[in-house]
Short mmCIF file of C-alpha atoms in Angstrom, two decimals:
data_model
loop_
_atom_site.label_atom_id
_atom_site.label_comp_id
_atom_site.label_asym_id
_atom_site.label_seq_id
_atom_site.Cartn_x
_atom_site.Cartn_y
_atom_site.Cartn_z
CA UNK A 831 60.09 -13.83 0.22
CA UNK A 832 61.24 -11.77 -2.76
CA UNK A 833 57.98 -13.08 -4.86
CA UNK A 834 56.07 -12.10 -1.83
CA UNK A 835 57.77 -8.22 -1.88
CA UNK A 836 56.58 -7.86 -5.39
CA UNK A 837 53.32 -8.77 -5.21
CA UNK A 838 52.98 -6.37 -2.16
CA UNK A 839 54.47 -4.13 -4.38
CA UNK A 840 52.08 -4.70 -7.69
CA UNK A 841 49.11 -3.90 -5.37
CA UNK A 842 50.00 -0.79 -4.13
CA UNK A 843 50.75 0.31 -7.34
CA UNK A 844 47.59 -1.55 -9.05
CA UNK A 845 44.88 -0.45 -6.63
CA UNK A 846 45.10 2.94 -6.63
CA UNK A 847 44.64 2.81 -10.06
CA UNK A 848 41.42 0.75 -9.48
CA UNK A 849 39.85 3.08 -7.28
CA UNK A 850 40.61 6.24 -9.74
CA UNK A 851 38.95 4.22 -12.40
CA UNK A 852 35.72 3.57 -10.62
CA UNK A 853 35.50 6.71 -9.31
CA UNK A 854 36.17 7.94 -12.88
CA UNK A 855 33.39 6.04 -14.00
CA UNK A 856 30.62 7.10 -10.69
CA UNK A 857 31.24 10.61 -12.08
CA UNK A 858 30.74 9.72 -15.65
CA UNK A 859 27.31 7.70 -14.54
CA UNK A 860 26.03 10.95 -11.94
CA UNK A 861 26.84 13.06 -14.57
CA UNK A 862 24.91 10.74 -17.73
CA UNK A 863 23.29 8.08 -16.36
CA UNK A 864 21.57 5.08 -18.23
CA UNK A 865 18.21 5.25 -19.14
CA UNK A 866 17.65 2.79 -16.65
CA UNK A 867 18.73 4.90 -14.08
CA UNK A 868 16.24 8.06 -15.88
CA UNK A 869 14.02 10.17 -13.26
CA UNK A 870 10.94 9.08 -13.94
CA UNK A 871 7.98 11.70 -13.37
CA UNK A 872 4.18 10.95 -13.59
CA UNK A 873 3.24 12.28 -16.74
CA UNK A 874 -0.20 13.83 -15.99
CA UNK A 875 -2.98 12.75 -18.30
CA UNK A 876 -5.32 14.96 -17.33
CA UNK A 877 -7.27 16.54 -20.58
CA UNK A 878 -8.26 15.39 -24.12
CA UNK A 879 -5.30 13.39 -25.67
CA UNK A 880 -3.94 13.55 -29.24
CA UNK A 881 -1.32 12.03 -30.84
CA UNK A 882 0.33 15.08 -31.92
CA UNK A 883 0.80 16.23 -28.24
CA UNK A 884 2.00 13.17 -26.72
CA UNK A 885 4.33 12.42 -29.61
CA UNK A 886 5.84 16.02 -29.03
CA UNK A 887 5.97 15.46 -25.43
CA UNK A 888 8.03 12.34 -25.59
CA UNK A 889 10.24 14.33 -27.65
CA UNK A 890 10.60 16.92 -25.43
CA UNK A 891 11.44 14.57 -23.05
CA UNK A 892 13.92 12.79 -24.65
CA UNK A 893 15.34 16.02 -25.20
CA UNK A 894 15.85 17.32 -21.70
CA UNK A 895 17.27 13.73 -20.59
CA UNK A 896 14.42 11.87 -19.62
CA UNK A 897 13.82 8.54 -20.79
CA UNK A 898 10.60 7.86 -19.50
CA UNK A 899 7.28 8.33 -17.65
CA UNK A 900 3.83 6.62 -15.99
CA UNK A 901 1.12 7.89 -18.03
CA UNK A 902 -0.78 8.87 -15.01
CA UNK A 903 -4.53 9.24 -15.52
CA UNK A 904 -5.89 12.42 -13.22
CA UNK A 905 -8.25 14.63 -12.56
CA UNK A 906 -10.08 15.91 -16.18
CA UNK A 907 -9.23 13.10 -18.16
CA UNK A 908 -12.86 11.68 -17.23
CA UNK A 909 -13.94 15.45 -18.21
CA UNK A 910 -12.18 15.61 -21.73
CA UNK A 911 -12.99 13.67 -25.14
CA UNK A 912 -10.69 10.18 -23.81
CA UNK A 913 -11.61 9.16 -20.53
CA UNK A 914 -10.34 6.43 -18.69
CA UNK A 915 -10.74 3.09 -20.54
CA UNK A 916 -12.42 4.60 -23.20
CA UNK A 917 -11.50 3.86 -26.80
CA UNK A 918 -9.99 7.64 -27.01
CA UNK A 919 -8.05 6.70 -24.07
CA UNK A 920 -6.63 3.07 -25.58
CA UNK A 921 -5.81 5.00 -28.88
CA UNK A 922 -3.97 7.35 -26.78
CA UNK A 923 -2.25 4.36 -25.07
CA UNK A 924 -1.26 2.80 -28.56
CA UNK A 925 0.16 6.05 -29.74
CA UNK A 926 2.38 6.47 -26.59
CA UNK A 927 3.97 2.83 -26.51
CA UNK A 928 4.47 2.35 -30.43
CA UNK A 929 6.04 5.70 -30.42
CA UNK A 930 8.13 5.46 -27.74
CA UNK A 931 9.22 1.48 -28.58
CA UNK A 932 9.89 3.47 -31.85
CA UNK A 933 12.14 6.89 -30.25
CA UNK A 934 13.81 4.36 -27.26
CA UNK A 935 11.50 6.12 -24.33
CA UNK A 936 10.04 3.83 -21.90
CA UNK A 937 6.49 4.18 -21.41
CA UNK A 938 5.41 3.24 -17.45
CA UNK A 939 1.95 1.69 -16.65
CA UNK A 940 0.25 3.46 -14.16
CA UNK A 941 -2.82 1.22 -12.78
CA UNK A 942 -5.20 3.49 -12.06
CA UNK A 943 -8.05 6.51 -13.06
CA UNK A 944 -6.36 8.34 -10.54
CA UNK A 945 -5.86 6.91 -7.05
CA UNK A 946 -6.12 4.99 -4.32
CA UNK A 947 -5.30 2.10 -6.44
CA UNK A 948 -7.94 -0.69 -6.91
CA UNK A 949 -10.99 0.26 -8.16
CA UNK A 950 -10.28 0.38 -11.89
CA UNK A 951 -12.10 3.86 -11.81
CA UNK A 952 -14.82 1.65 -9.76
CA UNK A 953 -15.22 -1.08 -12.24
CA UNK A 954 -13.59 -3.82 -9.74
CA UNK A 955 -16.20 -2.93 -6.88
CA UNK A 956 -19.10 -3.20 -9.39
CA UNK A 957 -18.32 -6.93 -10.22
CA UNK A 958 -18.90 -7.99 -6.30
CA UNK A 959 -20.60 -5.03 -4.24
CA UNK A 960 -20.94 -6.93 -1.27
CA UNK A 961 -17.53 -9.00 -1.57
CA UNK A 962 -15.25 -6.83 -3.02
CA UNK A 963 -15.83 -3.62 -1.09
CA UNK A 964 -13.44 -2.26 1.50
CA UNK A 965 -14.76 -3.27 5.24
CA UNK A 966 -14.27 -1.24 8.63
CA UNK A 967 -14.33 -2.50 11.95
CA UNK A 968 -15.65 1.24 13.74
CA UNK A 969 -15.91 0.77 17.80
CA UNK A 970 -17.28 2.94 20.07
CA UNK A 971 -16.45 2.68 23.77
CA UNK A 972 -17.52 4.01 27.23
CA UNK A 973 -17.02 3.54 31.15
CA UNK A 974 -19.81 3.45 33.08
CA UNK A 975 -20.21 3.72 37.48
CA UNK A 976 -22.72 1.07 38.48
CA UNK A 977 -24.93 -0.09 40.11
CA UNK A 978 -27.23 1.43 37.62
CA UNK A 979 -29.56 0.27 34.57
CA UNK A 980 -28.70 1.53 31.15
CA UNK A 981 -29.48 0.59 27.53
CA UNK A 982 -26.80 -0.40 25.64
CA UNK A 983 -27.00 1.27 22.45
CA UNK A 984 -23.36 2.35 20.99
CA UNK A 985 -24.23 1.08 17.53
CA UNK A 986 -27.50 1.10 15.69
CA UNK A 987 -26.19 -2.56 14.36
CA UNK A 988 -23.31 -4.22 16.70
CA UNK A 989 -21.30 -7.14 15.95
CA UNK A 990 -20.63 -7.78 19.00
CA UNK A 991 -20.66 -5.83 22.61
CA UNK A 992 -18.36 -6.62 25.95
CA UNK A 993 -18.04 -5.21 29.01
CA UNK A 994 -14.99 -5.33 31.39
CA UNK A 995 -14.56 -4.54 34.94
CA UNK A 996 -12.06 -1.41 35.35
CA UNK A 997 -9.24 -2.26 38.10
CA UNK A 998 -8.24 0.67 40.72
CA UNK A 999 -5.03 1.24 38.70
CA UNK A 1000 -6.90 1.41 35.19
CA UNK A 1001 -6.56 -1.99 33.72
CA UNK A 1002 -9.00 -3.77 31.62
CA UNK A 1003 -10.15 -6.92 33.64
CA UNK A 1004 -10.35 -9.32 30.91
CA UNK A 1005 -11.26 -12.20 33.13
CA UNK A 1006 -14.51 -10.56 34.33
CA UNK A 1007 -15.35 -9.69 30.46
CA UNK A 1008 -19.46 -10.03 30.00
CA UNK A 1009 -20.61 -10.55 26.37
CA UNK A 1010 -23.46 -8.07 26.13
CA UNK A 1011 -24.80 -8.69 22.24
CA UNK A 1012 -27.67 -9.96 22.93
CA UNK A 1013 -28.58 -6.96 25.32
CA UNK A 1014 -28.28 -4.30 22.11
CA UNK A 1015 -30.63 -1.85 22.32
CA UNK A 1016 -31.97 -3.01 25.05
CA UNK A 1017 -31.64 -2.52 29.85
CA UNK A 1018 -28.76 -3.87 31.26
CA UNK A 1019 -28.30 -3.88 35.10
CA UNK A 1020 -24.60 -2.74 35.70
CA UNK A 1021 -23.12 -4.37 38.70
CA UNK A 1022 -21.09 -2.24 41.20
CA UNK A 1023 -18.06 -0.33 40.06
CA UNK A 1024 -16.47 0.87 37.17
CA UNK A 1025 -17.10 -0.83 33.87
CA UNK A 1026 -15.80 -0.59 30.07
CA UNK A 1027 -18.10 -1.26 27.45
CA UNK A 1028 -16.65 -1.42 23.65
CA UNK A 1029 -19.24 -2.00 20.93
CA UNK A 1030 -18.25 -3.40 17.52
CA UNK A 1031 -19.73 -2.54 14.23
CA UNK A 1032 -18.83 -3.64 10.39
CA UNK A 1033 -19.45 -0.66 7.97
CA UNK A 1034 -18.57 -0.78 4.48
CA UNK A 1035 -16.18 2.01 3.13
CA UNK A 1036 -18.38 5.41 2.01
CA UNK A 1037 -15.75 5.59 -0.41
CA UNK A 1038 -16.31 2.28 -2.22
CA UNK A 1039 -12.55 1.22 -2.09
CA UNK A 1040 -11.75 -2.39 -2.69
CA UNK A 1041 -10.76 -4.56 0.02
CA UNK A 1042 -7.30 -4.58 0.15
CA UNK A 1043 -7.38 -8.01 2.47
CA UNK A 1044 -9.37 -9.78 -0.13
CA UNK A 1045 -7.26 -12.00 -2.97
CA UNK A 1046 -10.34 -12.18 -5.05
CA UNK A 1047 -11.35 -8.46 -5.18
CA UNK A 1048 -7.62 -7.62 -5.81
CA UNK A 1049 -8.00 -10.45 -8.54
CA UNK A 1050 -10.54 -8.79 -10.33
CA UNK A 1051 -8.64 -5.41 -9.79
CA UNK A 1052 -5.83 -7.29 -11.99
CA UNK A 1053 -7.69 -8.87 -14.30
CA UNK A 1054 -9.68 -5.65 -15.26
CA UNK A 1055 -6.78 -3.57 -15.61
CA UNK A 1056 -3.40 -5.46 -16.18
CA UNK A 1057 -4.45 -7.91 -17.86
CA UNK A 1058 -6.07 -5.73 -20.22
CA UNK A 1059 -2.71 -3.68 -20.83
CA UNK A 1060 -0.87 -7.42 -21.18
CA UNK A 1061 -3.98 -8.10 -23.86
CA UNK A 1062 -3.08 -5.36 -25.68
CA UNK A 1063 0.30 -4.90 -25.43
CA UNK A 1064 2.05 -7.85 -24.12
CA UNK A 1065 4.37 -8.05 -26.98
CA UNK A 1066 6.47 -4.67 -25.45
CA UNK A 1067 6.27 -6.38 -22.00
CA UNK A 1068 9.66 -5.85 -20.41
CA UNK A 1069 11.29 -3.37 -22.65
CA UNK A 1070 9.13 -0.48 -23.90
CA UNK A 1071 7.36 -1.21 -20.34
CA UNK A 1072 9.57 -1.86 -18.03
CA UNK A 1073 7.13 -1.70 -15.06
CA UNK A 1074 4.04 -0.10 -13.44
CA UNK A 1075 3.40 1.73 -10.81
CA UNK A 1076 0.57 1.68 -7.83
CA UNK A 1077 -0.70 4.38 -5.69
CA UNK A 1078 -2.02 5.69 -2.33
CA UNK A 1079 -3.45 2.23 -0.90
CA UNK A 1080 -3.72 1.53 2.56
CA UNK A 1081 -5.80 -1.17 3.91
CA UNK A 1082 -8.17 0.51 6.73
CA UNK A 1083 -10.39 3.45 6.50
CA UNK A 1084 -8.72 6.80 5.77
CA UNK A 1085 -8.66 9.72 8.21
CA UNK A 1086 -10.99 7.84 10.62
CA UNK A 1087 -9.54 6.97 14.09
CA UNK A 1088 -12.36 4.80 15.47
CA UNK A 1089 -12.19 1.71 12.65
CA UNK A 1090 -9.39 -1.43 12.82
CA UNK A 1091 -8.76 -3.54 9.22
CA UNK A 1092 -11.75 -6.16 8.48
CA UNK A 1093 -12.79 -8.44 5.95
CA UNK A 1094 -15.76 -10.67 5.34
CA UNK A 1095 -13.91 -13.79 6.54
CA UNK A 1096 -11.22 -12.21 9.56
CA UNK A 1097 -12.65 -14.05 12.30
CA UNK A 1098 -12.14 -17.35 10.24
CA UNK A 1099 -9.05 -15.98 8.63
CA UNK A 1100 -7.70 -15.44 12.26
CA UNK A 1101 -8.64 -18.68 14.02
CA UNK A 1102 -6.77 -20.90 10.92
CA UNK A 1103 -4.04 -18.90 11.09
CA UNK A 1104 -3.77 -18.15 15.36
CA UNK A 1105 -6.05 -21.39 16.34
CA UNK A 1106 -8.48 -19.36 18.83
CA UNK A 1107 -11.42 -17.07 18.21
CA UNK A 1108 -10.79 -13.74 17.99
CA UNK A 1109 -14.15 -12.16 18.48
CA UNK A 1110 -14.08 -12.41 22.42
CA UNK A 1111 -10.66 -11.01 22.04
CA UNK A 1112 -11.54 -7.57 20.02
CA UNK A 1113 -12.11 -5.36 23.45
CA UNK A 1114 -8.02 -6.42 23.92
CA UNK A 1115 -7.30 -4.36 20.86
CA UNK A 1116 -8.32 -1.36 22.59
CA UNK A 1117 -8.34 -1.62 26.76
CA UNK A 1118 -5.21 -2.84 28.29
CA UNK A 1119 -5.33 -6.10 30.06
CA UNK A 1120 -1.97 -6.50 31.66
CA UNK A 1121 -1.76 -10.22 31.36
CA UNK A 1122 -3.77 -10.58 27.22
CA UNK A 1123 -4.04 -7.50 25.29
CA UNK A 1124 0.14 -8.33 24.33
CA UNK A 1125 -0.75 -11.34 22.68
CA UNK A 1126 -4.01 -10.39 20.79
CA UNK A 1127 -2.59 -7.37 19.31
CA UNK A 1128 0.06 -9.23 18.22
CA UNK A 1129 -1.63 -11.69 16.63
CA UNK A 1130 -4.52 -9.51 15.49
CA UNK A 1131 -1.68 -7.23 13.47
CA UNK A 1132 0.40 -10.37 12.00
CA UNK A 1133 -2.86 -11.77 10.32
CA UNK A 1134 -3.43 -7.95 8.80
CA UNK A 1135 0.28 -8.28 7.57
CA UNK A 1136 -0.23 -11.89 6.08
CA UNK A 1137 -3.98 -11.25 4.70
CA UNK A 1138 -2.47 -7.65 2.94
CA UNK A 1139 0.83 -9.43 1.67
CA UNK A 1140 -1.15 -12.66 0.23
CA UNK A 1141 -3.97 -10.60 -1.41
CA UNK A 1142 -2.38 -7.38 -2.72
CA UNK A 1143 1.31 -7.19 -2.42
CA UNK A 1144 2.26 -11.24 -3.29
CA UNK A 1145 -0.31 -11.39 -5.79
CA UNK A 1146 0.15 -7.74 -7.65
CA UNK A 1147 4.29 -8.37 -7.86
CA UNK A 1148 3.54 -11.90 -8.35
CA UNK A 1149 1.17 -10.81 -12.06
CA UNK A 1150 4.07 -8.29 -12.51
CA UNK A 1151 7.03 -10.99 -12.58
CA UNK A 1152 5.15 -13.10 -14.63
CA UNK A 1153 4.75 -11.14 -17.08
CA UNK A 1154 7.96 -9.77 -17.23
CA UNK A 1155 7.56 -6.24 -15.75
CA UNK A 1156 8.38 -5.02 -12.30
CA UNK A 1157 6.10 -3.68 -9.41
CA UNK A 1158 6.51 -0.13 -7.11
CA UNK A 1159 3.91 2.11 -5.82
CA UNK A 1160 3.55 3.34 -2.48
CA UNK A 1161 1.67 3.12 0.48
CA UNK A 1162 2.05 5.34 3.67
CA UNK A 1163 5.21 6.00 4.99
CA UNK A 1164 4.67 7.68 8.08
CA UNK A 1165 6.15 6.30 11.00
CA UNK A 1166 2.73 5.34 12.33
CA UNK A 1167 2.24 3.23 9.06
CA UNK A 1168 1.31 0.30 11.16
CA UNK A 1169 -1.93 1.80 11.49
CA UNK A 1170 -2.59 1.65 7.45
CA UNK A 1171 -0.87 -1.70 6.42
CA UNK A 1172 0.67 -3.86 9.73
CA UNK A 1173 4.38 -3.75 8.72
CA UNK A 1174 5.68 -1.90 6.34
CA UNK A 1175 8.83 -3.71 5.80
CA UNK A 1176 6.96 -6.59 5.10
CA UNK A 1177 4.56 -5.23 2.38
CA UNK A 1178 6.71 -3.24 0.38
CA UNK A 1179 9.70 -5.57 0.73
CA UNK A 1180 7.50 -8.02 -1.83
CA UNK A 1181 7.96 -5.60 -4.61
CA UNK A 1182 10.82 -5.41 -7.10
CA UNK A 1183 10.91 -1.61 -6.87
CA UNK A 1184 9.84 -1.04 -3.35
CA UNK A 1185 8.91 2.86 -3.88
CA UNK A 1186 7.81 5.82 -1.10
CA UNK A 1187 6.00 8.99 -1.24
CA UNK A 1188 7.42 12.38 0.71
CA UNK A 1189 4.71 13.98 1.74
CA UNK A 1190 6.42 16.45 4.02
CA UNK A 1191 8.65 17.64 0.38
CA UNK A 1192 5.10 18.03 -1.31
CA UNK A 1193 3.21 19.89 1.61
CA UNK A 1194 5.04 21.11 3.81
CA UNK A 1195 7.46 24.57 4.49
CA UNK A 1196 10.07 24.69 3.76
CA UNK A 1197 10.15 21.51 1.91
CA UNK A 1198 12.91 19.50 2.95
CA UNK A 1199 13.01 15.25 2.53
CA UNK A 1200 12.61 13.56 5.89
CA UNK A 1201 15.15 11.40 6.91
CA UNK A 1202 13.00 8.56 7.73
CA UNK A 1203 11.13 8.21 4.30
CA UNK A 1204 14.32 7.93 2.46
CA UNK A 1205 15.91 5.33 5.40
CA UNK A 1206 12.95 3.23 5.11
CA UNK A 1207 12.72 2.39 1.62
CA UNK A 1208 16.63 2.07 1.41
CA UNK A 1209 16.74 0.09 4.07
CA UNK A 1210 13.82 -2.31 2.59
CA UNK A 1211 15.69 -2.65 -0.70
CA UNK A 1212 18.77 -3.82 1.34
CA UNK A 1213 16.99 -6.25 3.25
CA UNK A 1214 14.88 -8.02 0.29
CA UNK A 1215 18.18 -7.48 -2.32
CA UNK A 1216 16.47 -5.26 -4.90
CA UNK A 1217 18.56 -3.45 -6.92
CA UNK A 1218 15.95 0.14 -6.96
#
C-alpha cells in the first residue's frame, strides 16, 4: 500500500513537469520551426533566368526564414530568353539545386509550364493525339408531347440516343426506354405522351488536356517530365528535393455543365469492373428512374474514382515513392468536387502530402479561409496517416 502511495505520489509530481516541458518545446518549434516544417511558397519563374538572381533569391530567402520553394514555371517564362524545357531553362534548374544542396535550401519540383498539370507544356498530348487527349461525354436532352413526328437531331455526331416515357409524377420510365441511334438525323414517330430524349456525344477537350483516366497518357506525362528531372538530378533525390508538387487537375471538362468523365475504353472499363453494359444505362445518369438511376450513378462514379486513382493519383505518388520524393498538388476542393474527380477523399488520400487550394482566401472579400478546405485535407491526412 505504502509503495502504491508513492508512486501516486511520483506522478503527480512527475507529470506536470512533462506537460511544461512539451509545451516548452511547441513554443520553441511555433516560434523556429525545422526546415521541414518551412512555408513553402511557389517561387514564380516567370521571366529570363540568371544565375545571379536566383542565387540572390535563395539567399534572401534563407534570410527571412524560408527554407525552400517550387520553382514554379508561369506565365512569361515561354516569353523570356529560358523557356520551359529549354536548355536556358535546365541551366537555370542546375544553378538552383547545386546552389541550394550547397546553402541547405530545399529546392521543390514543380511539374508543370504552368498548369493544369499534364501536358508537359503540351508535349505529352503530342506523343498520342487521339489516345492521350482529355475526352467529354456532352449530352443534350429534351421532352417532347406526342403523338407527333420529329427528327432527332441533338448532336451533329451521337453516340448513342434514348428515349423514356415521362410518368405523371415526373419520373424517368426506364423500362419503356427506346434506343433511338439509329434514327439520328433522321423522322421518328413519337407515341402518345410525354417523352425524354437524352443524346450522347464524345468530344475531345478544346483545351488539349491529357486524359486524366488514362494510365498511359499520364505515363508519358511522367516519363517526359519526372523522369527527366530524376535523369538529371537523381543523385539530390530526397534531400535537396524533398518532393514535387502538381496543380489544378480535374478529370472532366472545366466550366462546362453539360459533359460527364469519359475515356476511350469506359464502356469496357465499366462492364469488367460492374459486369453489365453501361451504355443503355447513360440516360440514368441524368433522368431519375425511381427503381435504377441509384445504382448506375453509383457505379458510374466508383469506376471514375478507380480509373482517376489507378491512372493519375496511384501511379504519380507511386513514381514519387520510388524515387524517394513525396507527392502533393491539388485538385478542387469545393464541396461539389465530386463533379471534377468522384471522391475526393479517395484521390488525394493516395498522396504523401495530400495538399488543397483556398480559393475563397485568393478571390474573394474579405479573404477569410473556409472552414471546409482546411477540414478536408486534415481530415484526409488523418485517415490515410500522413504526417503533412
Amino acid at each position: 500500500m505504502r509503495i502504491l502511495k508513492y508512486s501516486i505520489l511520483s506522478l503527480i509530481f512527475i507529470f506536470p513537469a512533462i506537460v511544461n516541458a512539451q509545451v516548452a518545446e511547441l513554443q520553441r518549434n511555433f516560434k523556429s520551426p525545422s526546415a521541414e516544417y518551412s512555408i513553402l511558397p511557389f517561387w514564380s519563374w516567370n521571366g529570363t533566368l540568371t544565375a545571379d538572381k536566383l542565387t540572390w533569391q535563395i539567399d534572401q530567402m534563407l534570410d527571412k526564414g524560408v527554407y525552400g520553394a517550387f520553382m514554379h514555371a508561369r506565365a512569361g517564362l515561354d516569353e523570356s530568353e529560358t523557356p520551359y524545357f529549354s536548355d536556358g531553362f535546365w541551366a537555370a534548374v542546375d544553378t538552383t539545386i547545386k546552389y541550394s544542396a550547397k546553402k541547405g535550401f530545399n529546392a521543390y519540383l514543380y511539374d508543370e509550364d504552368k498548369w493544369p498539370s499534364g501536358s508537359a507544356g503540351g508535349r505529352t498530348v503530342a506523343a498520342n493525339p487521339d489516345e492521350f487527349i482529355k475526352k467529354g461525354l456532352f449530352y443534350n436532352k429534351m421532352e417532347v408531347f406526342g403523338p407527333q413526328t420529329i427528327t432527332v437531331n441533338l448532336h451533329e455526331k451521337p453516340m448513342a440516343v434514348f428515349a423514356g416515357r415521362i410518368s405523371a409524377n415526373g419520373k424517368y420510365d426506364f423500362s419503356s426506354q427506346i434506343d433511338l441511334t439509329e434514327k439520328a438525323g433522321k423522322e421518328w414517330n413519337v407515341p402518345d405522351g410525354p417523352w425524354a430524349i437524352i443524346s450522347f456525344e464524345i468530344v475531345k477537350d478544346p483545351g488539349e488536356q491529357i486524359d486524366y483516366l488514362d494510365s498511359a497518357a499520364v505515363a508519358k506525362f511522367i516519363e517526359i517530365t519526372h523522369e527527366e528531372y530524376y535523369k538529371r538530378y537523381g543523385m539530390y533525390f530526397g534531400n535537396t528535393i524533398p518532393g514535387i508538387f502538381f496543380d489544378e487537375i480535374f478529370a472532366n471538362f472545366s466550366k462546362m455543365d453539360n459533359n460527364i468523365f469519359w475515356t476511350d475504353d469506359f464502356i469496357q472499363q465499366f462492364k469488367s469492373i460492374k459486369g453489365y453494359d453501361l451504355s443503355e444505362n447513360l440516360p440514368l445518369l441524368f433522368f431519375n428512374d425511381p427503381v435504377c438511376s441509384a445504382k448506375a450513378r453509383f457505379d458510374y462514379f466508383d469506376v471514375v474514382r478507380q480509373l482517376f486513382i489507378k491512372a493519375w493519383f496511384k501511379q504519380y505518388a507511386g513514381w514519387c515513392e520510388k524515387h524517394h520524393i513525396w507527392a502533393t498538388g491539388h485538385t478542387t476542393e469545393k464541396l461539389t468536387h465530386y463533379r471534377r474527380q468522384s471522391d475526393y477523399f479517395s484521390t488525394m488520400g493516395q498522396l504523401q502530402v495530400p495538399g488543397a487550394d483556398n480559393e475563397e482566401y485568393r478571390y474573394g472579400f474579405p479573404r477569410m479561409i473556409d472552414w471546409y478546405n482546411t477540414k478536408q485535407i486534415s481530415s484526409i491526412a488523418n485517415l490515410y496517416n500522413r504526417k503533412r
